[in-house]
CSV table of C-alpha atoms and ligand atoms in Angstrom, one decimal:
chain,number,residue,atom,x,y,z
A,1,UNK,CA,-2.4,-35.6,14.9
A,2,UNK,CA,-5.0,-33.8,16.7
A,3,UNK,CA,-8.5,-34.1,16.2
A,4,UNK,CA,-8.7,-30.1,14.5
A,5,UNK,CA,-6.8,-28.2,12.5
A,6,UNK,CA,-8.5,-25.2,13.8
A,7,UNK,CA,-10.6,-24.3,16.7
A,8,UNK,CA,-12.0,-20.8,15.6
A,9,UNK,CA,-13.1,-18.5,18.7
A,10,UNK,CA,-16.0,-16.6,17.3
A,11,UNK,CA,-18.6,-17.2,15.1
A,12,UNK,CA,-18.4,-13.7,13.5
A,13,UNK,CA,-17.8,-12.6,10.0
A,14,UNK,CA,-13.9,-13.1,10.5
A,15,UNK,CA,-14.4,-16.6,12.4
A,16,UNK,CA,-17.1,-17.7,9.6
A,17,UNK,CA,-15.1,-17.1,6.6
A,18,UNK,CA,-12.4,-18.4,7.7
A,19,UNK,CA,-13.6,-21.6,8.6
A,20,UNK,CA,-15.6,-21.9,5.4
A,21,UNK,CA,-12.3,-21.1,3.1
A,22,UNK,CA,-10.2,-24.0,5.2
A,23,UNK,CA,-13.1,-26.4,4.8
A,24,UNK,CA,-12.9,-25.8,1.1
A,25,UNK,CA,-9.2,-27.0,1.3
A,26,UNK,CA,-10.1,-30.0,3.6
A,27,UNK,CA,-9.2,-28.6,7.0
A,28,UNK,CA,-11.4,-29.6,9.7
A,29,UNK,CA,-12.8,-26.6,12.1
A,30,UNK,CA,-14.7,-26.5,15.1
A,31,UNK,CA,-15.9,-22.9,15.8
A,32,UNK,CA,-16.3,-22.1,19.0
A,33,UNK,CA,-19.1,-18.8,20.0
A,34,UNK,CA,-19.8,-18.0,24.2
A,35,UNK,CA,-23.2,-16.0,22.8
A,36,UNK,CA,-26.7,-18.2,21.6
A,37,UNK,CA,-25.9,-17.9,18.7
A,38,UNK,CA,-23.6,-17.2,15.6
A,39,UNK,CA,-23.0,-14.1,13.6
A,40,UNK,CA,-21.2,-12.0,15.9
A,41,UNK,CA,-22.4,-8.4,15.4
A,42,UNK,CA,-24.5,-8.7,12.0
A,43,UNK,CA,-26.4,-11.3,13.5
A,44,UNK,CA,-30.5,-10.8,13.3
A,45,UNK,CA,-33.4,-11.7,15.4
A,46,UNK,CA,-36.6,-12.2,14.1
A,47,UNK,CA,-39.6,-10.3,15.6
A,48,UNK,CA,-42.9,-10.7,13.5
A,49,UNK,CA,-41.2,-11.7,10.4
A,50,UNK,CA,-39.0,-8.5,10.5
A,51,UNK,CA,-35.1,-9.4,10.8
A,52,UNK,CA,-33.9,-6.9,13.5
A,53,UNK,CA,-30.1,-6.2,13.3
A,54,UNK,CA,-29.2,-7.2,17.2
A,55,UNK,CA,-26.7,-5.1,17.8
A,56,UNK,CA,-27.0,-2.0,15.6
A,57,UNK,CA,-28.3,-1.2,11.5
A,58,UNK,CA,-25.9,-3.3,9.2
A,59,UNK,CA,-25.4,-2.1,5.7
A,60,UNK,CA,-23.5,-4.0,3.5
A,61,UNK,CA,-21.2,-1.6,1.2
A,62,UNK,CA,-17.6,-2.2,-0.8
A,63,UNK,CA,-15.9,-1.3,-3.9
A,64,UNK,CA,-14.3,-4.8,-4.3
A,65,UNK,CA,-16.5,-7.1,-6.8
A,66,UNK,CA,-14.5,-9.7,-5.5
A,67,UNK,CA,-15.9,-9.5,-2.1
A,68,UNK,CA,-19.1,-8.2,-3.6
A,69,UNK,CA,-19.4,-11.4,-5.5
A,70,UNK,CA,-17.9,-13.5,-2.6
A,71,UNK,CA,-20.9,-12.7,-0.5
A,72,UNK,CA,-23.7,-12.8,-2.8
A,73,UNK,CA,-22.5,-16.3,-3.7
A,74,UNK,CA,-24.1,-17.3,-0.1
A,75,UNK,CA,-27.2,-15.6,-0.3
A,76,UNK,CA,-28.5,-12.8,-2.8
A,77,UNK,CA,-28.5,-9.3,-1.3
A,78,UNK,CA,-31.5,-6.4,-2.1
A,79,UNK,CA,-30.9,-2.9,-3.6
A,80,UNK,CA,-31.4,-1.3,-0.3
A,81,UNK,CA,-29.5,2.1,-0.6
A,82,UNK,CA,-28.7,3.6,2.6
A,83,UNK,CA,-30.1,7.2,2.7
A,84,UNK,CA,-30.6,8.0,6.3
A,85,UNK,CA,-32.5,11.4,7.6
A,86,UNK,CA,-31.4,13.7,10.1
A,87,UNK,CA,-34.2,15.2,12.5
A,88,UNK,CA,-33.2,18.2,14.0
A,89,UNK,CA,-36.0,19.8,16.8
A,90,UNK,CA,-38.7,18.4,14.5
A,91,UNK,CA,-37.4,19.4,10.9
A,92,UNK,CA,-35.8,16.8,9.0
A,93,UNK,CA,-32.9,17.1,6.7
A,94,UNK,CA,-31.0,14.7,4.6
A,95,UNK,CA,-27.6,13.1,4.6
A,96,UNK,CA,-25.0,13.1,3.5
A,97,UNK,CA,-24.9,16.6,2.9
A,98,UNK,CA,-26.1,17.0,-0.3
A,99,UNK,CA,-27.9,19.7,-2.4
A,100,UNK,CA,-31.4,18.7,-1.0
A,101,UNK,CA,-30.0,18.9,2.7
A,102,UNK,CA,-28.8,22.7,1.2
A,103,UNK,CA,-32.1,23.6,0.2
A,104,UNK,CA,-33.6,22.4,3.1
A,105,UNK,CA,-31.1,24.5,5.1
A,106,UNK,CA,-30.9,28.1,3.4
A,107,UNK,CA,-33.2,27.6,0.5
A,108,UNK,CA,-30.4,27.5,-2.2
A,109,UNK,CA,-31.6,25.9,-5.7
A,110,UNK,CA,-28.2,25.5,-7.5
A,111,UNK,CA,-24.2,24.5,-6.8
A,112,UNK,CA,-23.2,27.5,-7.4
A,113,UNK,CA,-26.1,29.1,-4.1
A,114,UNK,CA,-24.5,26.2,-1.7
A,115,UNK,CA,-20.7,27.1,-2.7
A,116,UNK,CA,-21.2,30.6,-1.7
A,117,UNK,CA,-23.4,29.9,1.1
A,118,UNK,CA,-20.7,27.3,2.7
A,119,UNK,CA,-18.0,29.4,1.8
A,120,UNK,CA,-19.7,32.7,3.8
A,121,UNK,CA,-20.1,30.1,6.3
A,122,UNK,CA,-16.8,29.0,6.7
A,123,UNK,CA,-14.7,32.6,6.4
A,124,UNK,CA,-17.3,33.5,9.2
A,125,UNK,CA,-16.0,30.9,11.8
A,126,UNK,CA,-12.7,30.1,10.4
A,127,UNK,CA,-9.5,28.9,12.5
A,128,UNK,CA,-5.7,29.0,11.6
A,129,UNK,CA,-5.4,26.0,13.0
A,130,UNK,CA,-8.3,23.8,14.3
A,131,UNK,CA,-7.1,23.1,18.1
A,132,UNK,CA,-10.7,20.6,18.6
A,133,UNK,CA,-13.0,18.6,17.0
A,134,UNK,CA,-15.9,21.5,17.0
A,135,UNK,CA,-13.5,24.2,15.8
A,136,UNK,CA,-12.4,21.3,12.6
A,137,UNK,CA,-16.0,21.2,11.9
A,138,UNK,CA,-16.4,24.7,11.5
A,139,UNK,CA,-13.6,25.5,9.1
A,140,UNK,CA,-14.8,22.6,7.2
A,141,UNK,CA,-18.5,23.3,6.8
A,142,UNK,CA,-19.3,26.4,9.1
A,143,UNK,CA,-21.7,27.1,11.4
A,144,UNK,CA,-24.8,26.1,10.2
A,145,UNK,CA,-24.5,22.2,8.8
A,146,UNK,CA,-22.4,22.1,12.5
A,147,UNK,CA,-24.3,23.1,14.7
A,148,UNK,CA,-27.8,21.8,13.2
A,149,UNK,CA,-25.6,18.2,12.0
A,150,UNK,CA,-23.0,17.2,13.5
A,151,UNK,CA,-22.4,18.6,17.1
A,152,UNK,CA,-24.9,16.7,19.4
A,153,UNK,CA,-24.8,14.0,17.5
A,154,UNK,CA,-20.9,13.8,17.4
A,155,UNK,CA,-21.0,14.9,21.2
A,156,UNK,CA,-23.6,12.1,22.1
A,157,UNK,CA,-21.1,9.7,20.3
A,158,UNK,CA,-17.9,10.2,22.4
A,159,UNK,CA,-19.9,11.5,25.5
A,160,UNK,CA,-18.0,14.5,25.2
A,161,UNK,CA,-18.4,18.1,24.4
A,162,UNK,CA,-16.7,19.1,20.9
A,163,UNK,CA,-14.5,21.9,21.9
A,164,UNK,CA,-12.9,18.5,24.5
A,165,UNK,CA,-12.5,16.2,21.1
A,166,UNK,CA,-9.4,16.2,18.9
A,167,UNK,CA,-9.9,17.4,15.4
A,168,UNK,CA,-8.2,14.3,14.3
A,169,UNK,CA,-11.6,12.3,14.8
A,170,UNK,CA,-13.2,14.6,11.9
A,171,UNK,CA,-10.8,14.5,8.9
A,172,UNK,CA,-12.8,15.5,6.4
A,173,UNK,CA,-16.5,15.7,5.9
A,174,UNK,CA,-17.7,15.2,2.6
A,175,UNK,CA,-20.3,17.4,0.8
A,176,UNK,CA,-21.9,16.4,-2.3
A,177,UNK,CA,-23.3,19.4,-4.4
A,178,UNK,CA,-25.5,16.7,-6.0
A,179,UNK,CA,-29.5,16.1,-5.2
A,180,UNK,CA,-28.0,12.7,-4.0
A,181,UNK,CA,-29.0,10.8,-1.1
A,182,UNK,CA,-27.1,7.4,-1.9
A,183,UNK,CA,-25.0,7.7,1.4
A,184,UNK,CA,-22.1,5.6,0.2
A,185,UNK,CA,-20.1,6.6,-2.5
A,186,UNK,CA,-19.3,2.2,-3.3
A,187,UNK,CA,-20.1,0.6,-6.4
A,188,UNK,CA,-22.2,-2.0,-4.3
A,189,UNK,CA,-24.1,-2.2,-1.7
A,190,UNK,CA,-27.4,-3.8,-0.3
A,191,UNK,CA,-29.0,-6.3,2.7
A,192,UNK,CA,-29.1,-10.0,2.4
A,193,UNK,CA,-32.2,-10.9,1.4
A,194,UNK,CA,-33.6,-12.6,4.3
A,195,UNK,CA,-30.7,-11.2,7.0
A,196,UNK,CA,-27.5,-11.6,7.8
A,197,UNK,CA,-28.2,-15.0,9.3
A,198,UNK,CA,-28.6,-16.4,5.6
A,199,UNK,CA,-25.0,-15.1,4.7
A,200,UNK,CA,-23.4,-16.7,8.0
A,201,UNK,CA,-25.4,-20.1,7.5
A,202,UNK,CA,-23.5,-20.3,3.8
A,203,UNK,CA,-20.5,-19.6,5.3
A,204,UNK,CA,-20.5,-22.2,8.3
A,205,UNK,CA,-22.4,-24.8,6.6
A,206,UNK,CA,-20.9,-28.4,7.4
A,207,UNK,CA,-19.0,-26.8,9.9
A,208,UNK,CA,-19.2,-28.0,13.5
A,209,UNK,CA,-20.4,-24.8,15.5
A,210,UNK,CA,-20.7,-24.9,19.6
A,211,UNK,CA,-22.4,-21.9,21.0
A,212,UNK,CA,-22.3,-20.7,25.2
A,213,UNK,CA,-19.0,-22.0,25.2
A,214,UNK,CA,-16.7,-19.4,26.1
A,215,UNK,CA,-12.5,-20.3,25.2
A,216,UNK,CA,-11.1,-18.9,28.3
A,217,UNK,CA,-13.4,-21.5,30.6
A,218,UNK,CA,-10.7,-23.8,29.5
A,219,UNK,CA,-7.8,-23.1,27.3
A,220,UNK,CA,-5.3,-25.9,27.3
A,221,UNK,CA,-8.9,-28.0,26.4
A,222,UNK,CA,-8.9,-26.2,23.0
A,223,UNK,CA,-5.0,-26.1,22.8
A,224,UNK,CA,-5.2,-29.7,23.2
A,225,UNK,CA,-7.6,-30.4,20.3
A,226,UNK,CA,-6.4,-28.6,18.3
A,227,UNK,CA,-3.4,-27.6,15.5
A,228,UNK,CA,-3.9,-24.3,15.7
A,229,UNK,CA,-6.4,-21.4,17.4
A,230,UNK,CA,-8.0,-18.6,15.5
A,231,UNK,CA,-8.7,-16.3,18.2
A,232,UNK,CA,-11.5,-13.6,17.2
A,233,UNK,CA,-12.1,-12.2,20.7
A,234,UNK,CA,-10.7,-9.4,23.1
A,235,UNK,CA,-6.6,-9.1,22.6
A,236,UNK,CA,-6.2,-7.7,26.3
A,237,UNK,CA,-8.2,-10.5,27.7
A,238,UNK,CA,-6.0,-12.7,25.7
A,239,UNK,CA,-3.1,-11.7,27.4
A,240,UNK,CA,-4.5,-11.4,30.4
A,241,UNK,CA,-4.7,-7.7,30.6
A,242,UNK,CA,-0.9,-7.8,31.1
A,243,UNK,CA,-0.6,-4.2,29.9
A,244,UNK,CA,-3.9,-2.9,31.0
A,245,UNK,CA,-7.6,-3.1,29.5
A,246,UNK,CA,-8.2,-1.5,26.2
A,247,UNK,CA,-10.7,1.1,26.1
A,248,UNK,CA,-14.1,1.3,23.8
A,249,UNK,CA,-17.3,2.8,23.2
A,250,UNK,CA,-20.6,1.3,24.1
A,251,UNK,CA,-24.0,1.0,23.0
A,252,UNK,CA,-27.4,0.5,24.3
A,253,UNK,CA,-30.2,-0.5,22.0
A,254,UNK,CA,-34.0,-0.1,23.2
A,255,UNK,CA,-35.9,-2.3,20.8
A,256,UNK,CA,-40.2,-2.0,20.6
A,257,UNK,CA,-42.6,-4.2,18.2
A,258,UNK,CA,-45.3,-1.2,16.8
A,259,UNK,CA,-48.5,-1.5,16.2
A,260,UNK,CA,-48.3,0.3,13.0
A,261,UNK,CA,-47.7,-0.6,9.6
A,262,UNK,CA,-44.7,1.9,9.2
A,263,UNK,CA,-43.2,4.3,11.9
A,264,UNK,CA,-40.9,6.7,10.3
A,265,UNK,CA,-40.6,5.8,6.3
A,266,UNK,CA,-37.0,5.2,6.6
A,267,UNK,CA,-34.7,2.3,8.0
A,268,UNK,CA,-32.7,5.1,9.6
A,269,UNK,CA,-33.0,8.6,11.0
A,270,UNK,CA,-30.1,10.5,13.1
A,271,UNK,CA,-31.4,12.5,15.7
A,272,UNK,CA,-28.7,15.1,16.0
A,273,UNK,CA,-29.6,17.6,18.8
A,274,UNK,CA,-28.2,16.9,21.9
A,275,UNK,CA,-31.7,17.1,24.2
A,276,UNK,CA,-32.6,13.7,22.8
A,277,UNK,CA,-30.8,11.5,24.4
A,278,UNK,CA,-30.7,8.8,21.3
A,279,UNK,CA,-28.3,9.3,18.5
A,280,UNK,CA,-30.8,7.1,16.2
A,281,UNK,CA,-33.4,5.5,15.7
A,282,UNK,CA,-33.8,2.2,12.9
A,283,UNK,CA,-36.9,1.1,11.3
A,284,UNK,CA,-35.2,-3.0,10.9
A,285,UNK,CA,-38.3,-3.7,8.1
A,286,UNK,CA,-37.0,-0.8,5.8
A,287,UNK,CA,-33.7,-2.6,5.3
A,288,UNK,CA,-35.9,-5.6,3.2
A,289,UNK,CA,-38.7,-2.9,2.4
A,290,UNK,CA,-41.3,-5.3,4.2
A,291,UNK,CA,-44.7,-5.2,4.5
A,292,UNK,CA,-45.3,-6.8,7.4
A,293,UNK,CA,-48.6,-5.1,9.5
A,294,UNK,CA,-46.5,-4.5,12.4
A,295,UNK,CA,-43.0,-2.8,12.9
A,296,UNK,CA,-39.9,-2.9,15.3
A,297,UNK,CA,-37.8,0.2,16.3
A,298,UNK,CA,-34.4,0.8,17.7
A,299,UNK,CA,-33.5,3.6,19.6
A,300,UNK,CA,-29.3,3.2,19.4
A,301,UNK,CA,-28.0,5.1,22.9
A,302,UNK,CA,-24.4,5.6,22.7
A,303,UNK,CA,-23.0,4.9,26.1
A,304,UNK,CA,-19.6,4.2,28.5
A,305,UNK,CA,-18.0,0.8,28.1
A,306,UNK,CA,-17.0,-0.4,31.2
A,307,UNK,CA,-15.9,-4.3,31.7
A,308,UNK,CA,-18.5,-6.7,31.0
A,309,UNK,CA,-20.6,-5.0,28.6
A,310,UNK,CA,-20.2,-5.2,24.9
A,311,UNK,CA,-17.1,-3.6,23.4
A,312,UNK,CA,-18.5,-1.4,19.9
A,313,UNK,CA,-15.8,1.5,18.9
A,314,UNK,CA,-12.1,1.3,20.0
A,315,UNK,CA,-11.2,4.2,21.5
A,316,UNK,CA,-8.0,4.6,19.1
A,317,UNK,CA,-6.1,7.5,21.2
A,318,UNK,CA,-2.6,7.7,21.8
A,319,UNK,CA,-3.3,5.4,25.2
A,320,UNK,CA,-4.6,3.0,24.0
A,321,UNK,CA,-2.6,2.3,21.0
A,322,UNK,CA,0.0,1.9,22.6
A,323,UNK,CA,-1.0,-0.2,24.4
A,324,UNK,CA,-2.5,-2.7,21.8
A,325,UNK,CA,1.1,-2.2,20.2
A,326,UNK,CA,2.7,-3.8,23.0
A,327,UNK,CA,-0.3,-6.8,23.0
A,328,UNK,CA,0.5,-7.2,18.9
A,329,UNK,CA,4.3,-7.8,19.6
A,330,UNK,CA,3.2,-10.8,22.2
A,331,UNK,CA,0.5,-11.7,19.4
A,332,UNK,CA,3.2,-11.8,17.1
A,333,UNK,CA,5.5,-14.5,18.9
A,334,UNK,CA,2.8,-16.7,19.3
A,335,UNK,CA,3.4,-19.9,16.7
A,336,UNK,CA,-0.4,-21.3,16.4
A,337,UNK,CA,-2.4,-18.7,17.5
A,338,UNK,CA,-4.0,-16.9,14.7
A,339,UNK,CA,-5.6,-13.5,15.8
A,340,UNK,CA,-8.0,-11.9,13.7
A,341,UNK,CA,-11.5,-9.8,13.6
A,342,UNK,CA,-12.5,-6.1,14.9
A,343,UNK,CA,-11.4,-7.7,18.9
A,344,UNK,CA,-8.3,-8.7,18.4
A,345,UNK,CA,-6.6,-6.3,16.3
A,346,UNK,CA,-8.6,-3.3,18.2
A,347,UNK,CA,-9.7,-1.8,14.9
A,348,UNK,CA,-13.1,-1.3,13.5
A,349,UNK,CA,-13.9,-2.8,10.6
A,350,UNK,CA,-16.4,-2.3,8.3
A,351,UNK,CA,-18.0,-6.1,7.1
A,352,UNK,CA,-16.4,-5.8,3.8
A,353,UNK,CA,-13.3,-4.8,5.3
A,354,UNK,CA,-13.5,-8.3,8.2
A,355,UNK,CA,-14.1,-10.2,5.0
A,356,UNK,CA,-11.3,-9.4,3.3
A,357,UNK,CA,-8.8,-9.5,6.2
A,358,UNK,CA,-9.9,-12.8,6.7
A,359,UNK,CA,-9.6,-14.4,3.5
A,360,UNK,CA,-5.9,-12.6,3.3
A,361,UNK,CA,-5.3,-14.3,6.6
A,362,UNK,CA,-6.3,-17.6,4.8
A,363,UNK,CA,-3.7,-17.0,1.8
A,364,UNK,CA,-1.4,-16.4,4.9
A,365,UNK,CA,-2.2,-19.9,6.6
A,366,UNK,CA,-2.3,-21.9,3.5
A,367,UNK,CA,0.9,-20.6,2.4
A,368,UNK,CA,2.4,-21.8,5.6
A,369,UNK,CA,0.1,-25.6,6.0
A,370,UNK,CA,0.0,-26.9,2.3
B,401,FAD,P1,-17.7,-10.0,15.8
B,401,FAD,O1,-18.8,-9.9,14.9
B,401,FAD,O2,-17.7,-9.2,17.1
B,401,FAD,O3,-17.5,-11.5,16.2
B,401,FAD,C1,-16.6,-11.9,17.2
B,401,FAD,C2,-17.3,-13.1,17.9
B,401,FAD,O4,-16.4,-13.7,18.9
B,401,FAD,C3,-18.5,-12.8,18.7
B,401,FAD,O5,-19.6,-13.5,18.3
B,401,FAD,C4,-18.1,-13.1,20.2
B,401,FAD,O6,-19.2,-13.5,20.9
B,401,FAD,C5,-17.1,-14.1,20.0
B,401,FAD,N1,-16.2,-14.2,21.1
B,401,FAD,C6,-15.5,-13.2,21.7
B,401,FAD,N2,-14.8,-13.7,22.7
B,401,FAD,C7,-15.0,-15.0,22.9
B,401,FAD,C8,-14.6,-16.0,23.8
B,401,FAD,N3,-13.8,-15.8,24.8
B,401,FAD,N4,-15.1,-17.3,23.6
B,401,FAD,C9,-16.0,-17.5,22.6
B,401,FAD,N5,-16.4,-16.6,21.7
B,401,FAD,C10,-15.9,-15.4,21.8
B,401,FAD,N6,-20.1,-2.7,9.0
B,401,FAD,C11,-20.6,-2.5,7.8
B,401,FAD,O7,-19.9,-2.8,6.8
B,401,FAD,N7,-21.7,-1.7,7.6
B,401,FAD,C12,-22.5,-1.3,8.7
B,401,FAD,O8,-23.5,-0.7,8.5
B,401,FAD,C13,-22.0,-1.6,10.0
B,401,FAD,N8,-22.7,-1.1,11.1
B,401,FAD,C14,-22.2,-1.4,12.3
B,401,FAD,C15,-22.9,-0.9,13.4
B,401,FAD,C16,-22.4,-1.0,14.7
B,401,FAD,C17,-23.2,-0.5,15.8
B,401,FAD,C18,-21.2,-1.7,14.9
B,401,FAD,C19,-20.6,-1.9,16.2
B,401,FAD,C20,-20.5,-2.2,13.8
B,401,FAD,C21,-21.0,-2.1,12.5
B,401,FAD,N9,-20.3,-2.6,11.4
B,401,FAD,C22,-20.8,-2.3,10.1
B,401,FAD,C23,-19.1,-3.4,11.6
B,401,FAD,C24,-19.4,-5.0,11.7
B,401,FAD,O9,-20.2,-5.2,12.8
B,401,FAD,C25,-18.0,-5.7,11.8
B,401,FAD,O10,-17.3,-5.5,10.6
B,401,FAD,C26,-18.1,-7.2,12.0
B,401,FAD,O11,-19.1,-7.6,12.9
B,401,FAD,C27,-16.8,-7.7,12.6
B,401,FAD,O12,-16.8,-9.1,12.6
B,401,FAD,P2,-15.8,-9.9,13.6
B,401,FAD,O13,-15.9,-11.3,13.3
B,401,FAD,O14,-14.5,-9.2,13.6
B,401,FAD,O15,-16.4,-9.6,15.1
């Protein structure tokens, strides 16, 4: 017998709940992180009493009560309802698009005004059959909610122009001809109260945790103490690269303390004309609604990933799907490997979404161990 059952690589959401559902059942975990500290990507650093979400805004959003009562059964989450502002050159619109983002753009009071006006809108610029992302836009919405909305912010994004992006990336965009600002459509949503941090303590509590250790310093260490590996981290590096390195999207975050009590009276505004290079920028204290006399921005840069920087948005294109095809088949023949998380099955994954796939994964194991 060895001296785990599991050695979980990663202490994200996926690593985190899956060590705390096998240590409910008895199983002994050691959970492995090569970063300072655990969370993965919803972990929060404190600056003057403000939790700032590390490595981009985290909004906590799902359907399922069952995950929805999972998580608040770790820590109790706020009413924080995401309602993010666009600026465009200086005016400010809301979003989703909504009846006050219609009245902001063309004046229109009721349904029926913003019907018309998007319908004009779309005969004007309208396609057979959208060959690119920009021309998909415009027989979706038209010209005006696309070029004031979506297209430098969509071209900041990909780093890309939007006559150069497939229309598959835009497959629908959804239009509300309410005066609501709620950008989620779920039944819940809401921030830890106190951060993400709380959440991930719950989940790993009395679970051995080792942080700066990074799995591929020494492999057959970890295979030897071990049962079996949950492996949360890059599927390509797993393998070696064997069949080439997958491709993502970066991000860069600039992050400044304020002197000033509140910068821009809302946790997030998009900046959506291309001239500024930012795509956003997040007020972290607006996510508790704190009070604190200072503040701390973000400015989010979307940027090239190149090896050795942090991996944000597969690039899920023909390419590279393929690829990750051929590393799931050698993922697949693997006996006491367990691969899991938004890195090893190339996808993203919303928190909700990392939650659930991991405590399916469990019922998986289990069914196998017990
Ligand atoms: P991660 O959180 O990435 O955890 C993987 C861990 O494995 C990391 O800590 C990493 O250091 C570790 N690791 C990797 N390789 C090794 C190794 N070799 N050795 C040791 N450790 C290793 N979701 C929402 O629901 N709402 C949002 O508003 C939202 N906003 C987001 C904003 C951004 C910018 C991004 C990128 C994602 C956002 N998400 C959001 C998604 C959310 O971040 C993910 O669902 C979640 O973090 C995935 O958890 P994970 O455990 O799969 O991966």
């Amino acid at each position: 017998m060895k001296q785990y059952d599991f050695v979980i690589v990663g202490a994200g959401l996926f690593g985190a709940v899956f060590a705390c559902e096998m240590k409910k059942i008895g199983k002994k975990c050691l959970v492995i992180d090569k970063r300072k500290h655990k969370g993965g990507n919803v972990y929060c650093e404190e600056i003057d009493d403000i939790n700032v979400h590390k490595y981009g805004a985290h909004i906590f959003h799902t359907n399922d009560k069952k995950i929805w009562d999972y998580v608040n059964s770790f820590v109790q989450f706020n009413r924080y309802t995401n309602s993010p502002l666009a600026n465009y050159k200086g005016k400010l619109y809301n979003l989703p698009f909504n009846m006050n983002t219609f009245y902001q753009l063309w004046g229109v009071k009721t349904p029926e005004e913003a019907k018309r006006k998007i319908r004009e809108q779309v005969a004007a610029s309208f396609e057979n059959e959208p060959k690119n992302l920009e021309q998909q836009a415009l027989s979706l919405v038209g010209e005006d909610i696309y070029n004031i909305l979506i297209k430098g912010y969509t071209e900041k994004q990909w780093g890309r122009k939007a006559e150069d992006l497939p229309a598959f990336i835009i497959k629908r965009l959804p239009v509300r001809f309410t005066f609501d600002n709620n950008y989620f459509d779920d039944k819940y949503q809401g921030i830890p109260i106190g951060g993400y941090n709380k959440l991930i303590d719950g989940l790993l509590q009395g679970i051995e945790v080792r942080l700066e250790v990074d799995y591929f310093e020494d492999r057959p260490h970890w295979a030897s103490i071990a049962e079996r590996i949950v492996f949360t981290g890059k599927i390509d590096q797993f393998f070696e690269y064997k069949f080439g390195i997958l491709e993502y999207r970066s991000l860069h975050f600039e992050t400044e303390r304020l002197e000033v009590e509140n910068y821009q009276g809302n946790a997030v505004v998009n900046y959506t004309e291309a001239e500024v290079p930012y795509t956003r920028i997040i007020e972290h204290k607006h996510f508790e609604f704190g009070r604190q006399p200072n503040t701390v921005i973000t400015k989010e840069y979307p940027c090239e990933w190149t090896p050795g920087i942090e991996p944000y948005y597969p690039i899920n294109d023909e390419k590279n799907s393929n690829m990750f095809k051929q590393y799931q088949q050698l993922a697949d023949k693997e006996a006491n490997i367990i691969f899991g998380g938004r890195l090893a099955e190339y996808r993203y994954y919303d928190m909700h979404q990392v939650i659930g796939s991991a405590l399916k994964k469990v019922e998986t194991i289990k069914a196998i161990i017990l």
